[in-house]
Short mmCIF file of N, CA and C in Angstrom, two decimals:
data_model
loop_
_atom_site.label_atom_id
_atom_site.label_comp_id
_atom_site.label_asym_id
_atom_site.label_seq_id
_atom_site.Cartn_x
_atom_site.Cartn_y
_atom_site.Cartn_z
N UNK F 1 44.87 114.26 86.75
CA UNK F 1 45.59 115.41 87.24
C UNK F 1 46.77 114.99 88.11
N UNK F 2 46.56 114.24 89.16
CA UNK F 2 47.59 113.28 89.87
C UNK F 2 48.94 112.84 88.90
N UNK F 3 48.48 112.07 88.24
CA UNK F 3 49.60 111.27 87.31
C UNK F 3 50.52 112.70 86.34
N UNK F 4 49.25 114.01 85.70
CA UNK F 4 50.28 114.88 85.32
C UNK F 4 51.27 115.48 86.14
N UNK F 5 50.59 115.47 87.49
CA UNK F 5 51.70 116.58 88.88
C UNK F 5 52.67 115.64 89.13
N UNK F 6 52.66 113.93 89.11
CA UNK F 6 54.00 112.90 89.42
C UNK F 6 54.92 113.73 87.68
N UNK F 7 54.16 113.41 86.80
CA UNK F 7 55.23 113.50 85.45
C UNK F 7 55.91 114.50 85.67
N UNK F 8 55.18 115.49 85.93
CA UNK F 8 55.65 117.45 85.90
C UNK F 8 57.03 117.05 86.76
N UNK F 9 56.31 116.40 88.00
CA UNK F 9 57.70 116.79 89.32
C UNK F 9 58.95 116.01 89.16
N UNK F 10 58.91 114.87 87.89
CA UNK F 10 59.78 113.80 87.41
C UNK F 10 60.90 114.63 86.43
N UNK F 11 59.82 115.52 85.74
CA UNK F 11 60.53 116.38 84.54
C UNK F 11 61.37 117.14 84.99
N UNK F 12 60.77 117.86 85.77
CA UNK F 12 61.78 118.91 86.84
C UNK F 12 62.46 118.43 87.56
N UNK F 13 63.20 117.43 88.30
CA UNK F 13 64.11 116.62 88.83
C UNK F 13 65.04 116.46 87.94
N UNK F 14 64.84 116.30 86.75
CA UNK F 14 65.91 115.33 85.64
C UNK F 14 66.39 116.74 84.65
N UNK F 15 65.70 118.27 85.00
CA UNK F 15 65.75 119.51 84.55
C UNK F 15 67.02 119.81 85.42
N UNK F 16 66.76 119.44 86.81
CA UNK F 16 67.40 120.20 87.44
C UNK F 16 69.10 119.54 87.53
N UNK F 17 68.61 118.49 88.08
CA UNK F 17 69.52 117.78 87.84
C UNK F 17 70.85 118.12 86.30
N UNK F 18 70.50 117.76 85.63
CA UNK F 18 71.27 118.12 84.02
C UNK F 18 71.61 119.89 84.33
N UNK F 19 71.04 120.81 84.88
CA UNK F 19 71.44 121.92 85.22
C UNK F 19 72.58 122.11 85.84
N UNK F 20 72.52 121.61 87.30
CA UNK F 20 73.55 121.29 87.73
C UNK F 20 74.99 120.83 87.43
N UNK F 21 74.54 119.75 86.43
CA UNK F 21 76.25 119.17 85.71
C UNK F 21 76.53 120.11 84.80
N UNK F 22 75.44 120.52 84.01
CA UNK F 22 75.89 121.87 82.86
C UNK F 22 77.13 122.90 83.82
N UNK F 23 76.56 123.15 84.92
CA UNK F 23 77.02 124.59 85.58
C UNK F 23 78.40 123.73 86.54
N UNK F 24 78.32 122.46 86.41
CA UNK F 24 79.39 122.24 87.26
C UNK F 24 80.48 122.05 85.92
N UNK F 25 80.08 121.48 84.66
CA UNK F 25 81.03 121.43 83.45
C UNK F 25 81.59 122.65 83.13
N UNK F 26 80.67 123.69 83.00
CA UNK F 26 81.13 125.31 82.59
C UNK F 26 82.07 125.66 83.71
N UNK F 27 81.75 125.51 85.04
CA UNK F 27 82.75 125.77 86.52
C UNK F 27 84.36 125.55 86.05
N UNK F 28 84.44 123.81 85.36
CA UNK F 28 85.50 123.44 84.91
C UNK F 28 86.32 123.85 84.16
N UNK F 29 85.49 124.07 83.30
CA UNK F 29 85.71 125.16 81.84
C UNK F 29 86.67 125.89 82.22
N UNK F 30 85.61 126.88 83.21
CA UNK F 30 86.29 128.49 83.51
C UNK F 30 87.41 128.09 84.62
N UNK F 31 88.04 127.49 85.14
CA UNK F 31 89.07 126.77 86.06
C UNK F 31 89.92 126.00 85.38
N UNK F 32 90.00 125.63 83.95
CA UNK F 32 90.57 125.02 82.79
C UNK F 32 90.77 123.36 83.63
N UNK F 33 90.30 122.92 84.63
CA UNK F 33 90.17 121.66 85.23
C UNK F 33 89.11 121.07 84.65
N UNK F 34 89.69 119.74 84.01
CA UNK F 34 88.39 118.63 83.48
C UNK F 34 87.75 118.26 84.59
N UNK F 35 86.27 118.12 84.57
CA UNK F 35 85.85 117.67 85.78
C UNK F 35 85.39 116.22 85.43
N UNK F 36 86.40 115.38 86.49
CA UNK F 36 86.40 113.78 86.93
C UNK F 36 85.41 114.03 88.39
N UNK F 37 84.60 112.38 87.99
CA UNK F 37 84.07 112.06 88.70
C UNK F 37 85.11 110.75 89.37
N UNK F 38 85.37 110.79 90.89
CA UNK F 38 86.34 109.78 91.13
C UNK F 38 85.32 108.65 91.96
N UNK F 39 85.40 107.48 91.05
CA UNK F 39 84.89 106.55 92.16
C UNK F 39 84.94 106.73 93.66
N UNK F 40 83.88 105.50 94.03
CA UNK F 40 83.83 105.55 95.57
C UNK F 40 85.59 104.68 96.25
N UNK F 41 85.58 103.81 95.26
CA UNK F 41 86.68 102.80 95.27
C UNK F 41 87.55 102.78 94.53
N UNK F 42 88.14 102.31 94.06
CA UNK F 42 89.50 102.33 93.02
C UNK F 42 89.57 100.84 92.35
N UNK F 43 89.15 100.79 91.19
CA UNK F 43 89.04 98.82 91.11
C UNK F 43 89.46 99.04 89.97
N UNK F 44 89.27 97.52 88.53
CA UNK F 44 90.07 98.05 87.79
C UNK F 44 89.04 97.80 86.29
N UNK F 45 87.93 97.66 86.96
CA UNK F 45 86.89 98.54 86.29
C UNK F 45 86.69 100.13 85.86
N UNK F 46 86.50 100.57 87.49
CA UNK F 46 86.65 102.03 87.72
C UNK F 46 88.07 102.65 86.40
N UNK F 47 88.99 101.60 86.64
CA UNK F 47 90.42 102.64 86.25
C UNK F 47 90.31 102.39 85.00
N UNK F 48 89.86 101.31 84.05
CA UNK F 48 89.17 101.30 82.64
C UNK F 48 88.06 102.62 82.15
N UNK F 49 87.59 103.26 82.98
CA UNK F 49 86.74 104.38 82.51
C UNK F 49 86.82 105.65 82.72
N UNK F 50 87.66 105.58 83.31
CA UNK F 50 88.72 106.83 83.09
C UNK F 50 88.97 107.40 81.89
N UNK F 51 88.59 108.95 81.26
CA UNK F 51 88.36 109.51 80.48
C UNK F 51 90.18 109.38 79.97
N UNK F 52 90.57 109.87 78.78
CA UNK F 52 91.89 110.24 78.07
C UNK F 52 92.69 111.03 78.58
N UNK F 53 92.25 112.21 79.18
CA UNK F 53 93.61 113.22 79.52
C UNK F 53 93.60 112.87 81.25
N UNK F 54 93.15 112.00 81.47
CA UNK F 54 93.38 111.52 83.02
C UNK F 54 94.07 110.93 83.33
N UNK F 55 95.39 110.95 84.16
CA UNK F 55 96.27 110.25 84.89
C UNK F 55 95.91 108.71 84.99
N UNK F 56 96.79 107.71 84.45
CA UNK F 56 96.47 105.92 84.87
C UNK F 56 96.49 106.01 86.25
N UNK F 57 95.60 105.03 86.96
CA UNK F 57 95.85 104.48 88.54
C UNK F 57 96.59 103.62 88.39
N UNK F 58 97.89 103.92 89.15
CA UNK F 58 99.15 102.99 89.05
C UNK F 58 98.53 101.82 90.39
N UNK F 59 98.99 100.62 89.33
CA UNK F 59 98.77 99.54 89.88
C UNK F 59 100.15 98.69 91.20
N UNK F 60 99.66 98.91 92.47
CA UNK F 60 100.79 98.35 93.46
C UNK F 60 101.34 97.56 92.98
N UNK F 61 102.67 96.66 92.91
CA UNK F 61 102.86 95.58 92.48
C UNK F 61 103.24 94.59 94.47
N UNK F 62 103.44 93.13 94.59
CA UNK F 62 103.85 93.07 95.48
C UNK F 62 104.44 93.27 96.37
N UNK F 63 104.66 93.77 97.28
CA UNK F 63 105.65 93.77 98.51
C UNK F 63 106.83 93.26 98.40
N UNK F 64 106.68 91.69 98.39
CA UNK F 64 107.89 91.07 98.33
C UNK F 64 107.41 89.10 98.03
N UNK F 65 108.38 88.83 98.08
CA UNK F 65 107.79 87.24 97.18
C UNK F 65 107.02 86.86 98.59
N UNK F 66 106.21 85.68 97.40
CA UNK F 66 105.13 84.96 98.05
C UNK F 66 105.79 83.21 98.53
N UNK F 67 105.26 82.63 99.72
CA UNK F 67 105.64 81.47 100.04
C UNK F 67 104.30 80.48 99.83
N UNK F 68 104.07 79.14 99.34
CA UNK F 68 102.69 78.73 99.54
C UNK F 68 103.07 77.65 100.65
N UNK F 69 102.06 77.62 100.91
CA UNK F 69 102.09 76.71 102.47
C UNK F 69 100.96 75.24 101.89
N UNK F 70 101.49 74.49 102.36
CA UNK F 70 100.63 73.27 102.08
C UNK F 70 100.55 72.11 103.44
N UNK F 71 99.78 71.36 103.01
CA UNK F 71 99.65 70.30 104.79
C UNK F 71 100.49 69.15 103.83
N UNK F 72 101.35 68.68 104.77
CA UNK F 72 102.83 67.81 104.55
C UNK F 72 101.73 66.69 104.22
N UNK F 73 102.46 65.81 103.17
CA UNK F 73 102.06 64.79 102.33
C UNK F 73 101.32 63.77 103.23
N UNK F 74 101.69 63.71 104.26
CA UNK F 74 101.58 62.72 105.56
C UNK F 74 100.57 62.89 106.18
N UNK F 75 99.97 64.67 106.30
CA UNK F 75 99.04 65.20 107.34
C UNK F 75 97.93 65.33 106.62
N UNK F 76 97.76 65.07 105.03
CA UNK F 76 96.45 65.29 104.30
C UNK F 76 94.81 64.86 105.12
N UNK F 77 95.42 63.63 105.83
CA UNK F 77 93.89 63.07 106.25
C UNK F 77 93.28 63.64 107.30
N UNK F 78 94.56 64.29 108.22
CA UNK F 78 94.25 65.01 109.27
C UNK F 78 94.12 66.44 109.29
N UNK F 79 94.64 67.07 108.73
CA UNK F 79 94.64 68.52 108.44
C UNK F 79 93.75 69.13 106.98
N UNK F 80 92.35 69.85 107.64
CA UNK F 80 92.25 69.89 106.59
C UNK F 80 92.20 71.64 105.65
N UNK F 81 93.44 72.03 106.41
CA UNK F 81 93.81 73.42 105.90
C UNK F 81 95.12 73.61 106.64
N UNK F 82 95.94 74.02 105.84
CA UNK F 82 97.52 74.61 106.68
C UNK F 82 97.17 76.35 107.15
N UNK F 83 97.18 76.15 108.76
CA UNK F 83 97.39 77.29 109.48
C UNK F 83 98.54 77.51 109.56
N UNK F 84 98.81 79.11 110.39
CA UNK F 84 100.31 79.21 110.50
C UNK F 84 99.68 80.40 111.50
N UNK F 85 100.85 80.60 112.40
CA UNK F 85 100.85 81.91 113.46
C UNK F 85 102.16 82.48 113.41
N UNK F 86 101.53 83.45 112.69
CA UNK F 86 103.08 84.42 112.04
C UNK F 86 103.67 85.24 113.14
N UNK F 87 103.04 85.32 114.40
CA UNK F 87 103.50 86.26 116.00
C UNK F 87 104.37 84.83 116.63
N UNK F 88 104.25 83.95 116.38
CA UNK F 88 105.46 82.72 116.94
C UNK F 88 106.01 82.65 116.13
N UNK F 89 105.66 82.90 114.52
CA UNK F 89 107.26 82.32 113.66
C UNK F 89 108.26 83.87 113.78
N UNK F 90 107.56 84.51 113.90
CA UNK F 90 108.59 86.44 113.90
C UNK F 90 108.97 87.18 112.56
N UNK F 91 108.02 85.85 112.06
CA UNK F 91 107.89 87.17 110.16
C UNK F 91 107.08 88.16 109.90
N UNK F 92 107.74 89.06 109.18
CA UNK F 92 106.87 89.97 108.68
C UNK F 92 105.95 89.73 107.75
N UNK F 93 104.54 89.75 107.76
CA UNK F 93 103.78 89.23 106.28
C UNK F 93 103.20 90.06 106.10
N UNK F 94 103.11 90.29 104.70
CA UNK F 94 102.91 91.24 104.25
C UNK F 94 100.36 91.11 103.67
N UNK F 95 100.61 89.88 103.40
CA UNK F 95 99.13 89.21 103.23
C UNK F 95 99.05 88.17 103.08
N UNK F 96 97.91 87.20 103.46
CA UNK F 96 97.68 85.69 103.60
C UNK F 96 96.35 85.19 102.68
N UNK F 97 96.18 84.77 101.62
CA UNK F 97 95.30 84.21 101.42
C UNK F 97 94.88 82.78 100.98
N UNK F 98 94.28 81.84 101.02
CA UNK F 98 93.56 80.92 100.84
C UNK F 98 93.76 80.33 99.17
N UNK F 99 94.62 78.73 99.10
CA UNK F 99 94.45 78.85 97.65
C UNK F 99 93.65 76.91 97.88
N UNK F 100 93.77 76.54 96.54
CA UNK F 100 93.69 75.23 96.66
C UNK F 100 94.65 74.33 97.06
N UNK F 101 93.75 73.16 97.31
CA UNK F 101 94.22 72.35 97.89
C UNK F 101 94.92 72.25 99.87
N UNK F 102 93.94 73.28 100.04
CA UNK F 102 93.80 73.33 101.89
C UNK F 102 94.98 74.33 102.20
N UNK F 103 95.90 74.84 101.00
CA UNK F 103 96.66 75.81 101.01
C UNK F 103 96.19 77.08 100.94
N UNK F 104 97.76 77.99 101.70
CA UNK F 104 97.70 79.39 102.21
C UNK F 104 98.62 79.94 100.87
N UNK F 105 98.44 81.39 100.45
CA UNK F 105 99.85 81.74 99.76
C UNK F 105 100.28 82.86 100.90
N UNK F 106 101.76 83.26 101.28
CA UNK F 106 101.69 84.19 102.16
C UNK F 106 102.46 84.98 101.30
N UNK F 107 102.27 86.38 101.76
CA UNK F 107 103.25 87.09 100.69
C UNK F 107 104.19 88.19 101.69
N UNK F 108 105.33 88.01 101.82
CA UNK F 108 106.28 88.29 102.59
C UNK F 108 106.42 90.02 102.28
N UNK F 109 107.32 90.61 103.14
CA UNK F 109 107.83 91.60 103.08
C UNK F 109 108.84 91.98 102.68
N UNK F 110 110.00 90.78 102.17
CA UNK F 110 111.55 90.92 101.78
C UNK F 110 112.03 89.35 101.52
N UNK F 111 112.49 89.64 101.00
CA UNK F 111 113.06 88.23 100.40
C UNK F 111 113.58 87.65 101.60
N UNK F 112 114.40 87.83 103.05
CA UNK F 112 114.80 87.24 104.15
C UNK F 112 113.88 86.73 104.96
N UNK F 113 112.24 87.79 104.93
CA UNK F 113 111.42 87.30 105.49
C UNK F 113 110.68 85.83 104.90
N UNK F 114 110.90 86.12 104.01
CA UNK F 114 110.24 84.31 102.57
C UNK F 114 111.31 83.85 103.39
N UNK F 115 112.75 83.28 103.16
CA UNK F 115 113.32 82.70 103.70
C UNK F 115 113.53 81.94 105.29
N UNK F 116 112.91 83.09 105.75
CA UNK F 116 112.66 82.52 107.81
C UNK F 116 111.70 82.08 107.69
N UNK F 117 110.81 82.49 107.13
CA UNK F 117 109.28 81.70 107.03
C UNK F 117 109.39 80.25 106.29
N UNK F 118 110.22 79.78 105.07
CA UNK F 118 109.85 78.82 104.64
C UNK F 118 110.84 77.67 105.93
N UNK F 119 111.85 78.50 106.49
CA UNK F 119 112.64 77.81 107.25
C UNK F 119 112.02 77.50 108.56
N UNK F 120 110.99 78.19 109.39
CA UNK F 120 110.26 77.80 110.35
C UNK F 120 109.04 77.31 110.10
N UNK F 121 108.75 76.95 108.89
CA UNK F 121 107.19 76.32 108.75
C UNK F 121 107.45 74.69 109.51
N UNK F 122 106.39 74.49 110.30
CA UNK F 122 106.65 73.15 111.35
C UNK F 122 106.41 71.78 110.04
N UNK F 123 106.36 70.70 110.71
CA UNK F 123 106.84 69.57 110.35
C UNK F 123 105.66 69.34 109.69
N UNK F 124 104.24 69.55 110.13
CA UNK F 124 103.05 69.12 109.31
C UNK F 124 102.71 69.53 108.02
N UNK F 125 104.12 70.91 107.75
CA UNK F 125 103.18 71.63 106.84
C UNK F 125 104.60 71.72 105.71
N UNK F 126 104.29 71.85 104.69
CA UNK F 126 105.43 71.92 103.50
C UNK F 126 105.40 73.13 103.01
N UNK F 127 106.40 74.19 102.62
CA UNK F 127 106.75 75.32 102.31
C UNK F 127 106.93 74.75 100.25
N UNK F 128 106.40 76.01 99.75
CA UNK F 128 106.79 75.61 97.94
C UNK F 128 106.83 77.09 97.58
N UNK F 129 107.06 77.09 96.34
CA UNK F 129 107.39 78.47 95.29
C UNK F 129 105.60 78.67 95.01
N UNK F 130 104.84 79.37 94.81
CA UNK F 130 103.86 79.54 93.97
C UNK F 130 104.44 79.44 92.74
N UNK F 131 102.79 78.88 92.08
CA UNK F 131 103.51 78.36 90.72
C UNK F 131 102.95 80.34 90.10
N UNK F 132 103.55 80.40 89.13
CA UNK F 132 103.46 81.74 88.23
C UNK F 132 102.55 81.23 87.28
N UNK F 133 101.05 82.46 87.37
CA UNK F 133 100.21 81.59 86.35
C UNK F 133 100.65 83.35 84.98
N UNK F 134 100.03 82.41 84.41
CA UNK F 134 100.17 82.94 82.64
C UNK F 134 98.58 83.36 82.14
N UNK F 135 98.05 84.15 82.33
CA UNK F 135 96.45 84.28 81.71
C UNK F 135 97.00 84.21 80.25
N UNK F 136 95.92 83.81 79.79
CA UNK F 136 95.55 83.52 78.41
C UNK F 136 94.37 84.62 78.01
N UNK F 137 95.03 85.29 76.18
CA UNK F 137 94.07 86.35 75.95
C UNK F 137 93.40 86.24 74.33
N UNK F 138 92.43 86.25 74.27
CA UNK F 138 91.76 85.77 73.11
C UNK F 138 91.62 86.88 71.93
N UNK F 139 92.40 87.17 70.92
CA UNK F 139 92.12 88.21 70.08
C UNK F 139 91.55 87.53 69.04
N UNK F 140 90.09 88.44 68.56
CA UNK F 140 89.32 87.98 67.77
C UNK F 140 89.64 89.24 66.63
N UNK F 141 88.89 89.17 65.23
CA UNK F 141 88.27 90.06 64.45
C UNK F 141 89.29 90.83 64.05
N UNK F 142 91.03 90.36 63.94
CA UNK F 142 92.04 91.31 63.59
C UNK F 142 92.31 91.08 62.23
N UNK F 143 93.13 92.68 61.87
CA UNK F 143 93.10 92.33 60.40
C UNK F 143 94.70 91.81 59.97
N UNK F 144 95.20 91.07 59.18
CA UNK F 144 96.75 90.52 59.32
C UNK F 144 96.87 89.73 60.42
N UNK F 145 98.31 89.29 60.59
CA UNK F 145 98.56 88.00 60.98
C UNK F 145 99.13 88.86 62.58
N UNK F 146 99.52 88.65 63.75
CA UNK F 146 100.72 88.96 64.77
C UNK F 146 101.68 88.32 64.58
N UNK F 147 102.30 88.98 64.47
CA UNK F 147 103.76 88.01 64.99
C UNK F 147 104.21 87.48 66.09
N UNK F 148 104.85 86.46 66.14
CA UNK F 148 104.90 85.22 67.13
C UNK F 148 105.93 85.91 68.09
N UNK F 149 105.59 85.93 69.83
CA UNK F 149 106.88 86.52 70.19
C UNK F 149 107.87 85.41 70.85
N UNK F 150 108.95 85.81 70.36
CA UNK F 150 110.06 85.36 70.90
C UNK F 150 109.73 83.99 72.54
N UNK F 151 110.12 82.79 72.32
CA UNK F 151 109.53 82.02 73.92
C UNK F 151 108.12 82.00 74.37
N UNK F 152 107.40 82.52 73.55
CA UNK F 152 106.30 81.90 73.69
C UNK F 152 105.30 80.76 72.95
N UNK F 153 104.88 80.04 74.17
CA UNK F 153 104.27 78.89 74.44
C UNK F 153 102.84 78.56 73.54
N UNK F 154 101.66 79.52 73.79
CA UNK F 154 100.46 79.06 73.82
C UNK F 154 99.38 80.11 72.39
N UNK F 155 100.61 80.82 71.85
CA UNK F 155 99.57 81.80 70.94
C UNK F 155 99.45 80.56 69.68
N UNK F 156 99.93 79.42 69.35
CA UNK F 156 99.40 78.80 67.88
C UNK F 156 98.43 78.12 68.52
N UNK F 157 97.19 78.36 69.57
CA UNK F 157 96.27 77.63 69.47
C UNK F 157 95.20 78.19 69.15
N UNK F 158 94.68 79.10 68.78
CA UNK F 158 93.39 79.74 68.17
C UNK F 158 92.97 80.22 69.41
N UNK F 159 91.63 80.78 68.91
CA UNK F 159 90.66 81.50 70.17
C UNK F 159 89.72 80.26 70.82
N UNK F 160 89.54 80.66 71.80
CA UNK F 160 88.80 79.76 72.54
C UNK F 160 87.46 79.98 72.83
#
């Protein structure tokens, strides 16, 4: 009797429940508004499942160029990460993160600010371009050939 009154009260939860979205779908209906469920967050998972007649989440692009910071050829043994204190150099930064090789990338606010910054980075530490990476994308199972575009490098090597 126990185990039927857990099932019963399981059934009716998952009754009620599905009720609810019915009457919140029909709500929509009658308001001619599709009803979206909006993530808690915005990622770019979330923005992949986003139904068809829904607006894309426009993706920020940077601020302004990035500087990478590295420990000067000289300071490798001693330094084993390039800091920087952006309230003594007087740049604006826009974000700082952590790459290889004990390096920072910083990403500026304006192209003048990249410029004061690579110009006050101190003596221990070497200012460079980030390198521009290229992802690589694997199309399987197509029917016909693509055509090759124009300057590019890496599509005659097959899938990986």
């Amino acid at each position: 009797m126990a185990a039927m009154g857990v099932h019963t009260e399981r059934l009716l939860a998952v009754v009620t429940h599905l009720t609810l979205r019915q009457a919140a779908a029909e709500k929509a209906a009658l308001c001619k508004q599709p009803a979206v469920v909006t993530p808690a967050r915005t990622t770019f998972a979330n923005a992949l499942r986003l139904g068809s007649k829904t607006a894309p989440v426009p993706i920020v692009p940077p601020s302004g160029p990035a500087v990478a910071i590295y420990p000067a050829e000289d300071q490798r043994e001693t330094l084993k990460t390039a800091d920087i204190n952006s309230a003594q150099l007087g740049v604006q930064i826009h974000s700082v993160r952590k790459i290889g090789n004990a390096g920072l990338l910083v990403s500026t606010t304006s192209p003048a600010a990249a410029a004061a910054l690579k110009s006050a980075v101190p003596a221990t530490l070497r200012a460079a371009e980030p390198a521009v990476r290229e992802p690589l994308v694997a199309l399987t199972s197509l029917d016909g050939a693509i055509p090759k575009p124009a300057g590019s490098r890496r599509l005659d090597r097959g899938p990986y």
